[in-house]
mmCIF file with all atom_site columns, C-alpha atoms in Angstrom:
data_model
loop_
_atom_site.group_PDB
_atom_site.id
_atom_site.type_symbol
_atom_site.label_atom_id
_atom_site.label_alt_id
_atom_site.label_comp_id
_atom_site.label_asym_id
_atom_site.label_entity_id
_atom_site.label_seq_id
_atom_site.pdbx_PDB_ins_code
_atom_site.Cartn_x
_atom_site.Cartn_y
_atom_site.Cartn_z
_atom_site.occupancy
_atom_site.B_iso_or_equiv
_atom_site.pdbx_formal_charge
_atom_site.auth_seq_id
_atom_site.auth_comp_id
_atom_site.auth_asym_id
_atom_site.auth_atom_id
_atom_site.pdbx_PDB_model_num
ATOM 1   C CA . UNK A 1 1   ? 0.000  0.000  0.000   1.00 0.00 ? 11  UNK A CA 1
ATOM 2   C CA . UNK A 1 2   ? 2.921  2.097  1.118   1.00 0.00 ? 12  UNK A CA 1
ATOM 3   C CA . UNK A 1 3   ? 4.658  1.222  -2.805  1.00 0.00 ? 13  UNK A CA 1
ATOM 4   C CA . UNK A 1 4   ? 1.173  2.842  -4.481  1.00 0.00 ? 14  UNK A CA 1
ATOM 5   C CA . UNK A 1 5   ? 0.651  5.858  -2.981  1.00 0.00 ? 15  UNK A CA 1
ATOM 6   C CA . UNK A 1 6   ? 4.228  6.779  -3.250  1.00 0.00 ? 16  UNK A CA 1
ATOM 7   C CA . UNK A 1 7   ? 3.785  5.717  -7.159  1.00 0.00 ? 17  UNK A CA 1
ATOM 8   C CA . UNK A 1 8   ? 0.566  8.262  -7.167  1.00 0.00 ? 18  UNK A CA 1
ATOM 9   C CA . UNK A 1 9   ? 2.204  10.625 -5.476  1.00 0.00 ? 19  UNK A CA 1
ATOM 10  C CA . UNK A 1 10  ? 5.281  10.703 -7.939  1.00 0.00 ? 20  UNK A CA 1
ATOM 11  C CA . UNK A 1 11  ? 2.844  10.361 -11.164 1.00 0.00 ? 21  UNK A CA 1
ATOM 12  C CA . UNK A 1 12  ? 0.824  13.868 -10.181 1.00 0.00 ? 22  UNK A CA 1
ATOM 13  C CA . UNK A 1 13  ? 3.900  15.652 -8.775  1.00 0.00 ? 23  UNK A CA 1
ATOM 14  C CA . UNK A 1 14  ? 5.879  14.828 -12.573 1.00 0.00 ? 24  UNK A CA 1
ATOM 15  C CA . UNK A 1 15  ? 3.507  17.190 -14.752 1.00 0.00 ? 25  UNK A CA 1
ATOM 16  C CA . UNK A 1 16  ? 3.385  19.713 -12.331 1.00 0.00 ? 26  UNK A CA 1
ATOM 17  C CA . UNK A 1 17  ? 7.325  19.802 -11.837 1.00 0.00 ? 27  UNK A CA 1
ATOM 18  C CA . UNK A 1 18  ? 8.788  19.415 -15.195 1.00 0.00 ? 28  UNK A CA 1
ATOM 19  C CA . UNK A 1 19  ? 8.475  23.378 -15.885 1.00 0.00 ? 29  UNK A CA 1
ATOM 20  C CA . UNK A 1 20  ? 6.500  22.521 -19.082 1.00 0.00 ? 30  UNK A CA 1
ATOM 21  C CA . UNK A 1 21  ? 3.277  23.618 -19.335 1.00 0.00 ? 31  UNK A CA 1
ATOM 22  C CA . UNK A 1 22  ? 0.891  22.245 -22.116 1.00 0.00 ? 32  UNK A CA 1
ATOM 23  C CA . UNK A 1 23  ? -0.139 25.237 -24.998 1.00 0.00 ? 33  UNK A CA 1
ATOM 24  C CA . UNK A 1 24  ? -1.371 25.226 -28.366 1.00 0.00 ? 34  UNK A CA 1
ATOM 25  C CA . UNK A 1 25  ? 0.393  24.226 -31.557 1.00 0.00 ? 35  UNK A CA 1
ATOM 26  C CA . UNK A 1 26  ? 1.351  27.284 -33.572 1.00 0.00 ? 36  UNK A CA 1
ATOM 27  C CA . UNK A 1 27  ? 1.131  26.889 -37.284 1.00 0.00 ? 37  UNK A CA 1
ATOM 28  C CA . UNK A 1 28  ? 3.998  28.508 -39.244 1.00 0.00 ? 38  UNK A CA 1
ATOM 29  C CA . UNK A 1 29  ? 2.928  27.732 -42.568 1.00 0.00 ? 39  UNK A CA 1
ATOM 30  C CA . UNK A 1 30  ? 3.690  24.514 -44.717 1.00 0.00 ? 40  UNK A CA 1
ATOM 31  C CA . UNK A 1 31  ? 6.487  22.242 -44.006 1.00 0.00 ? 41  UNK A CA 1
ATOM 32  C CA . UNK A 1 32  ? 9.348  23.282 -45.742 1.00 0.00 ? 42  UNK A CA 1
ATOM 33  C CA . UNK A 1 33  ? 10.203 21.391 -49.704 1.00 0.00 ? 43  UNK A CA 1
ATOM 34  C CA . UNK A 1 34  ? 12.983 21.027 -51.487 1.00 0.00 ? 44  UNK A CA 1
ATOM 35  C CA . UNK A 1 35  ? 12.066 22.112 -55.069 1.00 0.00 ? 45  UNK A CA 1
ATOM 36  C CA . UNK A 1 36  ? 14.092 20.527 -57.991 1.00 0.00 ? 46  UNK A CA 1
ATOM 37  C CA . UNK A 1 37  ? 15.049 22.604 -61.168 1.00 0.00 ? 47  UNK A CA 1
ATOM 38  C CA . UNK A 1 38  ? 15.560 20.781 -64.030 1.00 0.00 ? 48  UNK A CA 1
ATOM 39  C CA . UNK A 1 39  ? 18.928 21.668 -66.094 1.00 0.00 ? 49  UNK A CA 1
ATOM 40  C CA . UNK A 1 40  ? 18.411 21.790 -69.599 1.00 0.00 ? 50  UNK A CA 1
ATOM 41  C CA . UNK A 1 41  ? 21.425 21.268 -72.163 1.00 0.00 ? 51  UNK A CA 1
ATOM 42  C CA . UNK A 1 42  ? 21.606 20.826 -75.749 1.00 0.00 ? 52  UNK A CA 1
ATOM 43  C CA . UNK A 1 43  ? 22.907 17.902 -77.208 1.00 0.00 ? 53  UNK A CA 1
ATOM 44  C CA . UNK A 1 44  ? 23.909 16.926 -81.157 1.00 0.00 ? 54  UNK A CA 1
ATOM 45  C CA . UNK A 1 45  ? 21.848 14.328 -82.119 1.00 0.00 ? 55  UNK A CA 1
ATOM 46  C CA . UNK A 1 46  ? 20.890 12.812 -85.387 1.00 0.00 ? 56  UNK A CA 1
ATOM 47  C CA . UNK A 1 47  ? 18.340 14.239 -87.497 1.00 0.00 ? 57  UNK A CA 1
ATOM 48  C CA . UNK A 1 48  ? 18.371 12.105 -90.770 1.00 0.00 ? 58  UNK A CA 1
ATOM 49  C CA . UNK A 1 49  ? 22.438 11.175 -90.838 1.00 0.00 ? 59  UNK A CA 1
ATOM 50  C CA . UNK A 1 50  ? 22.853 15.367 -90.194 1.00 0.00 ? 60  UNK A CA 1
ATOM 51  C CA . UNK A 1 51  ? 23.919 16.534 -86.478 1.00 0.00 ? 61  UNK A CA 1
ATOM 52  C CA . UNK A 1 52  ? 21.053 18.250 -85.226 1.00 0.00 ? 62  UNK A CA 1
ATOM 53  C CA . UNK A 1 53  ? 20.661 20.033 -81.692 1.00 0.00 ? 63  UNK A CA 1
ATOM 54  C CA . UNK A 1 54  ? 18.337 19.143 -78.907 1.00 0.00 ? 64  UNK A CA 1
ATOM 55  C CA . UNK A 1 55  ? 17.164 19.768 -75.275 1.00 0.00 ? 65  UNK A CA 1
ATOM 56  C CA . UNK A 1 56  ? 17.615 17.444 -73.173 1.00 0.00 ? 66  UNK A CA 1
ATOM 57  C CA . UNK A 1 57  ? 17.707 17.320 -69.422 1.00 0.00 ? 67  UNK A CA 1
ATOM 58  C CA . UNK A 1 58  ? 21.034 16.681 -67.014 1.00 0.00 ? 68  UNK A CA 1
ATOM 59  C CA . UNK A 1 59  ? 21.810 16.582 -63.767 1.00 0.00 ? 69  UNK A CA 1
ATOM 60  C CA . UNK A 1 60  ? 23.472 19.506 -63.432 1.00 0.00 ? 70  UNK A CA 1
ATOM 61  C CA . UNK A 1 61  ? 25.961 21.592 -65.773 1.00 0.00 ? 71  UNK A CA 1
ATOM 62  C CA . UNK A 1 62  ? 29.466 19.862 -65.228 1.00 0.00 ? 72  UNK A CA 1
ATOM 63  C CA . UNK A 1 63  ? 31.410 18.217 -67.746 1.00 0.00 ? 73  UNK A CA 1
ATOM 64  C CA . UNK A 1 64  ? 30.494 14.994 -66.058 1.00 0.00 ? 74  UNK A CA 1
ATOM 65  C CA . UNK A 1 65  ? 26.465 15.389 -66.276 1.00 0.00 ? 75  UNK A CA 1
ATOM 66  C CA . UNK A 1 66  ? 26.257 17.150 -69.909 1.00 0.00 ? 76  UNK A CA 1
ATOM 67  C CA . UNK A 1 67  ? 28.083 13.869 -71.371 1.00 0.00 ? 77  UNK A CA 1
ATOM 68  C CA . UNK A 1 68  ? 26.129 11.465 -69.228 1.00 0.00 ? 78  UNK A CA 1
ATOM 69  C CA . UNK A 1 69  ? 22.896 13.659 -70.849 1.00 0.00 ? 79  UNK A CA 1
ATOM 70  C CA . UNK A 1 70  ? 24.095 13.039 -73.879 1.00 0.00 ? 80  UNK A CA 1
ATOM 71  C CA . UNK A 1 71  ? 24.895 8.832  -73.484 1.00 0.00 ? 81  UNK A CA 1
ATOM 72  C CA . UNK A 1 72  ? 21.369 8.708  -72.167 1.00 0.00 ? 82  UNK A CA 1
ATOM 73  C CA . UNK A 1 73  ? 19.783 10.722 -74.743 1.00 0.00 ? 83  UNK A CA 1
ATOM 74  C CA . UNK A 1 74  ? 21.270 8.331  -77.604 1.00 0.00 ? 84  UNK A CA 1
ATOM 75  C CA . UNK A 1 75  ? 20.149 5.398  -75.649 1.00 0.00 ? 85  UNK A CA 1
ATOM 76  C CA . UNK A 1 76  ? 16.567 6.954  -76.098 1.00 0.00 ? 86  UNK A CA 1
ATOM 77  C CA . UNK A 1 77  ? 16.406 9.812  -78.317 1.00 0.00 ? 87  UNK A CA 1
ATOM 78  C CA . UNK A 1 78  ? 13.358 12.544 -78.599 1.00 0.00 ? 88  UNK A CA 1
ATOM 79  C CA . UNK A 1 79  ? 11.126 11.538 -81.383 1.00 0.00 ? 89  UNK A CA 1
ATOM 80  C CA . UNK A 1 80  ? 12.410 11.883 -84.877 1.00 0.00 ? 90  UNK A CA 1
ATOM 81  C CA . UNK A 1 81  ? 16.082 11.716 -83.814 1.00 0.00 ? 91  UNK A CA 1
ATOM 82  C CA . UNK A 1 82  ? 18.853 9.048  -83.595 1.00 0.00 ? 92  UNK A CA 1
ATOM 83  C CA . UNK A 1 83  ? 22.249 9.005  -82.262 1.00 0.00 ? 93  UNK A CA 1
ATOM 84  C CA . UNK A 1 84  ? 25.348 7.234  -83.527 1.00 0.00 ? 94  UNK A CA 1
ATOM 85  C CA . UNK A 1 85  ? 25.840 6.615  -80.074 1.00 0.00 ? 95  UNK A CA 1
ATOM 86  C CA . UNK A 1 86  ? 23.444 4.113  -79.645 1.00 0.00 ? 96  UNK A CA 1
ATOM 87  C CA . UNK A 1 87  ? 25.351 1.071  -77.843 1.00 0.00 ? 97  UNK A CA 1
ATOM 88  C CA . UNK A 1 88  ? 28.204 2.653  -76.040 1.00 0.00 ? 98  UNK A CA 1
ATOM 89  C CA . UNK A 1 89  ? 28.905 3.416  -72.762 1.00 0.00 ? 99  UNK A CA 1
ATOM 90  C CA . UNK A 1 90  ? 30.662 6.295  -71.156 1.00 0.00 ? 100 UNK A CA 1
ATOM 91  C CA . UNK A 1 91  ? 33.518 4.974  -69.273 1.00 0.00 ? 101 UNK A CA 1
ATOM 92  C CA . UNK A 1 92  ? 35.078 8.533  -67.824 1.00 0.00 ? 102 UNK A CA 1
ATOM 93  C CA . UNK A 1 93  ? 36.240 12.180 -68.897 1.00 0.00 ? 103 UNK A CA 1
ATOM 94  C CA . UNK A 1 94  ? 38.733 13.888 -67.795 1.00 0.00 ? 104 UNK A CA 1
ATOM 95  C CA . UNK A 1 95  ? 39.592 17.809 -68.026 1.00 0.00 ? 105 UNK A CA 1
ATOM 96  C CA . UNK A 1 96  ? 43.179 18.950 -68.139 1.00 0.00 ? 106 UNK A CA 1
ATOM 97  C CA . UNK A 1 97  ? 45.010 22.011 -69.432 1.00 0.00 ? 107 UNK A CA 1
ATOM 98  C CA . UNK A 1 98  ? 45.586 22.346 -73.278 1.00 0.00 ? 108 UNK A CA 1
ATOM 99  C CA . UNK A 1 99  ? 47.660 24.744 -75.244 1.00 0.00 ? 109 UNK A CA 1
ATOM 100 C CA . UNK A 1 100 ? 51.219 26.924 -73.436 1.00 0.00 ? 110 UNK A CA 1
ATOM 101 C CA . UNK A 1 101 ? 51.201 27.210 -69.750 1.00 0.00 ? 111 UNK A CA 1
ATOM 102 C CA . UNK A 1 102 ? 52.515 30.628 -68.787 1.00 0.00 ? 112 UNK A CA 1
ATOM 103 C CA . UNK A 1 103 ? 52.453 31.681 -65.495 1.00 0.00 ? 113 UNK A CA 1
ATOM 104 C CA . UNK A 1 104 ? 50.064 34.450 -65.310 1.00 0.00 ? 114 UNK A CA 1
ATOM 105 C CA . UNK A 1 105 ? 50.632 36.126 -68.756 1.00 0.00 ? 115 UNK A CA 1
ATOM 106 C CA . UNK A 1 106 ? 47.129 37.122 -69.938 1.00 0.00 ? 116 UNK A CA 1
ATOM 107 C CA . UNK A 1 107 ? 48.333 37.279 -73.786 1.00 0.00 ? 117 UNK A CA 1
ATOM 108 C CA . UNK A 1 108 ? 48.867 33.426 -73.788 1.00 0.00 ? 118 UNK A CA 1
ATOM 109 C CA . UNK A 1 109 ? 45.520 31.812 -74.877 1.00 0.00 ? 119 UNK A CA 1
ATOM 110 C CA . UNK A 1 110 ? 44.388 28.611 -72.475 1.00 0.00 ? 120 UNK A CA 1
ATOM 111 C CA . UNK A 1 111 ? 41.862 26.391 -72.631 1.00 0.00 ? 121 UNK A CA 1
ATOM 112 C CA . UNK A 1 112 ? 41.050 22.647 -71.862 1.00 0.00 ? 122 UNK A CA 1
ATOM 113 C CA . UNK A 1 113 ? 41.429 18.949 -73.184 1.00 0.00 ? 123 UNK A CA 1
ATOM 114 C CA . UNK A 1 114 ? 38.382 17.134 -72.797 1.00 0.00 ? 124 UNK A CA 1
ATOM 115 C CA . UNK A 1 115 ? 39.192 13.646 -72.697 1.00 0.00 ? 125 UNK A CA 1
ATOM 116 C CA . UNK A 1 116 ? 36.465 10.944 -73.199 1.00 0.00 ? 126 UNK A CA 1
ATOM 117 C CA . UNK A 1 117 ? 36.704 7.126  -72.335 1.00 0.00 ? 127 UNK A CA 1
ATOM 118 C CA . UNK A 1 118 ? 33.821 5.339  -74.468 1.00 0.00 ? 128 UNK A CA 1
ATOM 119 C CA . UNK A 1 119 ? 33.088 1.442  -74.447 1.00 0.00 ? 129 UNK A CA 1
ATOM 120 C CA . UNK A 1 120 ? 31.804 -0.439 -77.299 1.00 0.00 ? 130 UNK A CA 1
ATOM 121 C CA . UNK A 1 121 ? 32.147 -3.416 -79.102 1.00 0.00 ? 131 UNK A CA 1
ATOM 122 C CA . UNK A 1 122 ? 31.696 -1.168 -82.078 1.00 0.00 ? 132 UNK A CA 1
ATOM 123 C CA . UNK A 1 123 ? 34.516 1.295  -83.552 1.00 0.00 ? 133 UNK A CA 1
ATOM 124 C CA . UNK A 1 124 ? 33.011 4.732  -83.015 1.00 0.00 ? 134 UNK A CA 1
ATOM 125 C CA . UNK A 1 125 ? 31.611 6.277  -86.392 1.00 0.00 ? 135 UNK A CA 1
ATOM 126 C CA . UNK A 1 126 ? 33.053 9.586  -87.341 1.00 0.00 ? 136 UNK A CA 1
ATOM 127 C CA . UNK A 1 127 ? 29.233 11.138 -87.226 1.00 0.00 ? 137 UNK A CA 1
ATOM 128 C CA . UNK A 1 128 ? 29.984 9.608  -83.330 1.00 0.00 ? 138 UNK A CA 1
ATOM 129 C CA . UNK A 1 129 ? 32.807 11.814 -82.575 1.00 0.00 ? 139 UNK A CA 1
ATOM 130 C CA . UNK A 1 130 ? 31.444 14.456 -83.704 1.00 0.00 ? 140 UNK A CA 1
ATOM 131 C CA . UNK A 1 131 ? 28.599 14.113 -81.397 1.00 0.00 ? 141 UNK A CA 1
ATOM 132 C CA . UNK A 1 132 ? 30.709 13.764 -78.318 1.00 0.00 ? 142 UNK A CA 1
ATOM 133 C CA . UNK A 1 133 ? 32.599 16.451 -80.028 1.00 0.00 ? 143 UNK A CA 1
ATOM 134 C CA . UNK A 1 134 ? 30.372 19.212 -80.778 1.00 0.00 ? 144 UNK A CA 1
ATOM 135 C CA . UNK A 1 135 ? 28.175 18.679 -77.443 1.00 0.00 ? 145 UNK A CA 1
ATOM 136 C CA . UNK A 1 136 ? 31.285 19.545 -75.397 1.00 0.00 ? 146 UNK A CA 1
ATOM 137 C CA . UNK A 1 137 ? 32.762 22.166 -77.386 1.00 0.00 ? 147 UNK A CA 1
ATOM 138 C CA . UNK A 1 138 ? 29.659 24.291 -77.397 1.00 0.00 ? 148 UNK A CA 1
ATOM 139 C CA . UNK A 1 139 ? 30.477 24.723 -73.985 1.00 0.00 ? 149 UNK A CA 1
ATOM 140 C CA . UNK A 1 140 ? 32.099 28.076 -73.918 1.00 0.00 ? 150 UNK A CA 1
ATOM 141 C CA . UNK A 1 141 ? 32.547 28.982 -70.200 1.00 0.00 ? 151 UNK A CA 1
ATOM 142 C CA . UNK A 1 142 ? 34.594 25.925 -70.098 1.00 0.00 ? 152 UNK A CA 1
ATOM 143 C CA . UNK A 1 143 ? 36.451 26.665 -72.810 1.00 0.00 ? 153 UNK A CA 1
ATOM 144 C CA . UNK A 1 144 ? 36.988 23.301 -74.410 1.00 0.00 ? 154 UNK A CA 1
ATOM 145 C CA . UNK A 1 145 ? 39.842 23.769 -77.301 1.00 0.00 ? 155 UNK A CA 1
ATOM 146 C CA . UNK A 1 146 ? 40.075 19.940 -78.145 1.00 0.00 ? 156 UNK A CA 1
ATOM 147 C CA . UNK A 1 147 ? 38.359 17.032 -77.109 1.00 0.00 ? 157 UNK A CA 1
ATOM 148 C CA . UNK A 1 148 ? 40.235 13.478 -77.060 1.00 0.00 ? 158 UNK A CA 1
ATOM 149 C CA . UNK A 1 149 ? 37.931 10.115 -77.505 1.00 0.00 ? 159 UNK A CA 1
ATOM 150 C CA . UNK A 1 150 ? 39.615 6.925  -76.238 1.00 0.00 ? 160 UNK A CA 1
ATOM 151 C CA . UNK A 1 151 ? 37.693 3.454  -77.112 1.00 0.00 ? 161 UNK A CA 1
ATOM 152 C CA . UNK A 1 152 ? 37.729 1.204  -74.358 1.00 0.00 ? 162 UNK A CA 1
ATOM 153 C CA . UNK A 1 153 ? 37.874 -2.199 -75.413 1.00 0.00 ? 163 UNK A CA 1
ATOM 154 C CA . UNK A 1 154 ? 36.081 -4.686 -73.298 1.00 0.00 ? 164 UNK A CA 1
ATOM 155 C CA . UNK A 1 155 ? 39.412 -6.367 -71.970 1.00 0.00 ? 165 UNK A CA 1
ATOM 156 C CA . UNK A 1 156 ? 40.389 -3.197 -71.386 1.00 0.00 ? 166 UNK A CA 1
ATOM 157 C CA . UNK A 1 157 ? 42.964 -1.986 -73.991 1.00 0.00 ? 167 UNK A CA 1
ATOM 158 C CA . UNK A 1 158 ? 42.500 1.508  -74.917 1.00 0.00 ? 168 UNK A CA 1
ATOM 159 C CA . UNK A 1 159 ? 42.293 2.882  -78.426 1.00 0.00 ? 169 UNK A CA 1
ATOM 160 C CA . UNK A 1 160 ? 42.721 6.054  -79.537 1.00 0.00 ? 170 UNK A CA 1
ATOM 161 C CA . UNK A 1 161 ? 39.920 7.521  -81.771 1.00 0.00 ? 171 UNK A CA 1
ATOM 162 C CA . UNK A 1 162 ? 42.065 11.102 -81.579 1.00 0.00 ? 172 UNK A CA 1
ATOM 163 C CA . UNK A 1 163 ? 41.641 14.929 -80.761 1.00 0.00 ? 173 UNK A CA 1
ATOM 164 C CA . UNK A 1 164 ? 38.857 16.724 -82.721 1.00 0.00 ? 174 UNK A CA 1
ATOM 165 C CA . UNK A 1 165 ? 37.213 20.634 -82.832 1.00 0.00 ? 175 UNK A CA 1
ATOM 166 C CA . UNK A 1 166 ? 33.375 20.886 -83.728 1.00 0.00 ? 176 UNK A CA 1
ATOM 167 C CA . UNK A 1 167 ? 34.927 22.595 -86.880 1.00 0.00 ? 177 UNK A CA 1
ATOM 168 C CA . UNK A 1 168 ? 35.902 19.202 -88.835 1.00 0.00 ? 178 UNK A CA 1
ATOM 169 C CA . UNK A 1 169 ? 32.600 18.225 -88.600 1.00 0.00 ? 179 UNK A CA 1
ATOM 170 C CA . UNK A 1 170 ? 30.841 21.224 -89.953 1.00 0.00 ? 180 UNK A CA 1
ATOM 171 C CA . UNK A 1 171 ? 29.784 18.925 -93.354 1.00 0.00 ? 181 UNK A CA 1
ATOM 172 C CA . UNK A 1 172 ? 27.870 16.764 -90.853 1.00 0.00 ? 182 UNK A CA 1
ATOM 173 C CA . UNK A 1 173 ? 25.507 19.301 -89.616 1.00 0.00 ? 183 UNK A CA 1
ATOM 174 C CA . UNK A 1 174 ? 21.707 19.972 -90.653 1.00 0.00 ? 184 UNK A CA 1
ATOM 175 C CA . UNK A 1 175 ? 21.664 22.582 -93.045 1.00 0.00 ? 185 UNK A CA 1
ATOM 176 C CA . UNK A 1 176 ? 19.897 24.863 -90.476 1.00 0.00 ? 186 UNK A CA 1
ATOM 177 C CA . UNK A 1 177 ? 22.153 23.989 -87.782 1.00 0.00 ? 187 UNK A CA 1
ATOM 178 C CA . UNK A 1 178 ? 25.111 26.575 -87.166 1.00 0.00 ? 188 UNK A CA 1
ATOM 179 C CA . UNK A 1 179 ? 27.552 23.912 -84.836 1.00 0.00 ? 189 UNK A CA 1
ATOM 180 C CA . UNK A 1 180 ? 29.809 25.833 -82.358 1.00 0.00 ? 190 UNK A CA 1
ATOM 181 C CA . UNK A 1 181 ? 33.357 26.187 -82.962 1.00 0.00 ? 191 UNK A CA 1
#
């Protein structure tokens, strides 16, 4: 008897002692979302044989997601395009310095070397390169000068398809498509 009105006695004393009294829930407005914004790049696909741009989503805008975009467009391409693409994988890109390294001299021209590890079973077309090609050059504040394509074979040994500019391409585009440098 002693043991239960000790336990009573502890049970009313514990709301009144813990310094918290009970109030109303105050409503600040919905519970805060995380909202998503799609990244939209453009891509050269195939329009009929003939490099043609398109929009496509990406993850974000690195080097990394705009070549990813463009794998996974070719794997499934917007209506009415194609890719050259179609069966390869990207294996990895790299960006490194291209062209004279002078320490800060602004009259020396830099820029980067894209450099693109592809797997296939395939030997990447030349319309192929010049979709890997002229979706990464267009990129302008990252100032791409030359982009190098290595085919991965599936044992591993490397093969080099070699460095291109959007430029040797140009009688590959759509006749209303103006390709980027």
């Amino acid at each position: 008897m002693k043991g239960i009105r000790w336990m009573a006695a502890l049970l009313l004393a514990v709301p009144m002692g813990c310094g918290i009294e009970a109030g109303g829930v105050d409503d600040h407005g919905h519970a805060p979302v995380v909202s998503y914004e799609p990244t939209f790049i453009t891509v050269y696909l195939l329009r009929g044989q003939r490099l043609a741009p398109a929009r496509v989503s990406a993850a974000s805008n690195t080097i990394e997601d705009i070549v990813a975009a463009l794998f996974k467009a070719s794997d499934l391409p917007p209506p009415g395009m194609d890719s050259d693409l179609r069966g390869f994988t990207l294996r990895d890109s790299q960006l490194s310095r291209y062209g004279q390294v002078a320490r800060n001299d602004p009259d020396v021209p830099r820029g980067f070397r894209l450099h693109i590890f592809v797997g296939g079973e395939e030997t990447l077309s030349r319309t192929a390169l010049a979709q890997l090609t002229c979706t990464t050059a267009g990129l302008r504040s990252r100032e791409i000068w030359v982009v190098q394509v290595t085919q991965m074979e599936a044992d591993g040994t490397p093969h080099t398809r070699g460095e291109h500019v959007c430029s040797e391409f140009r009688d590959l585009a759509s006749p209303d498509t103006q390709l980027p440098p």
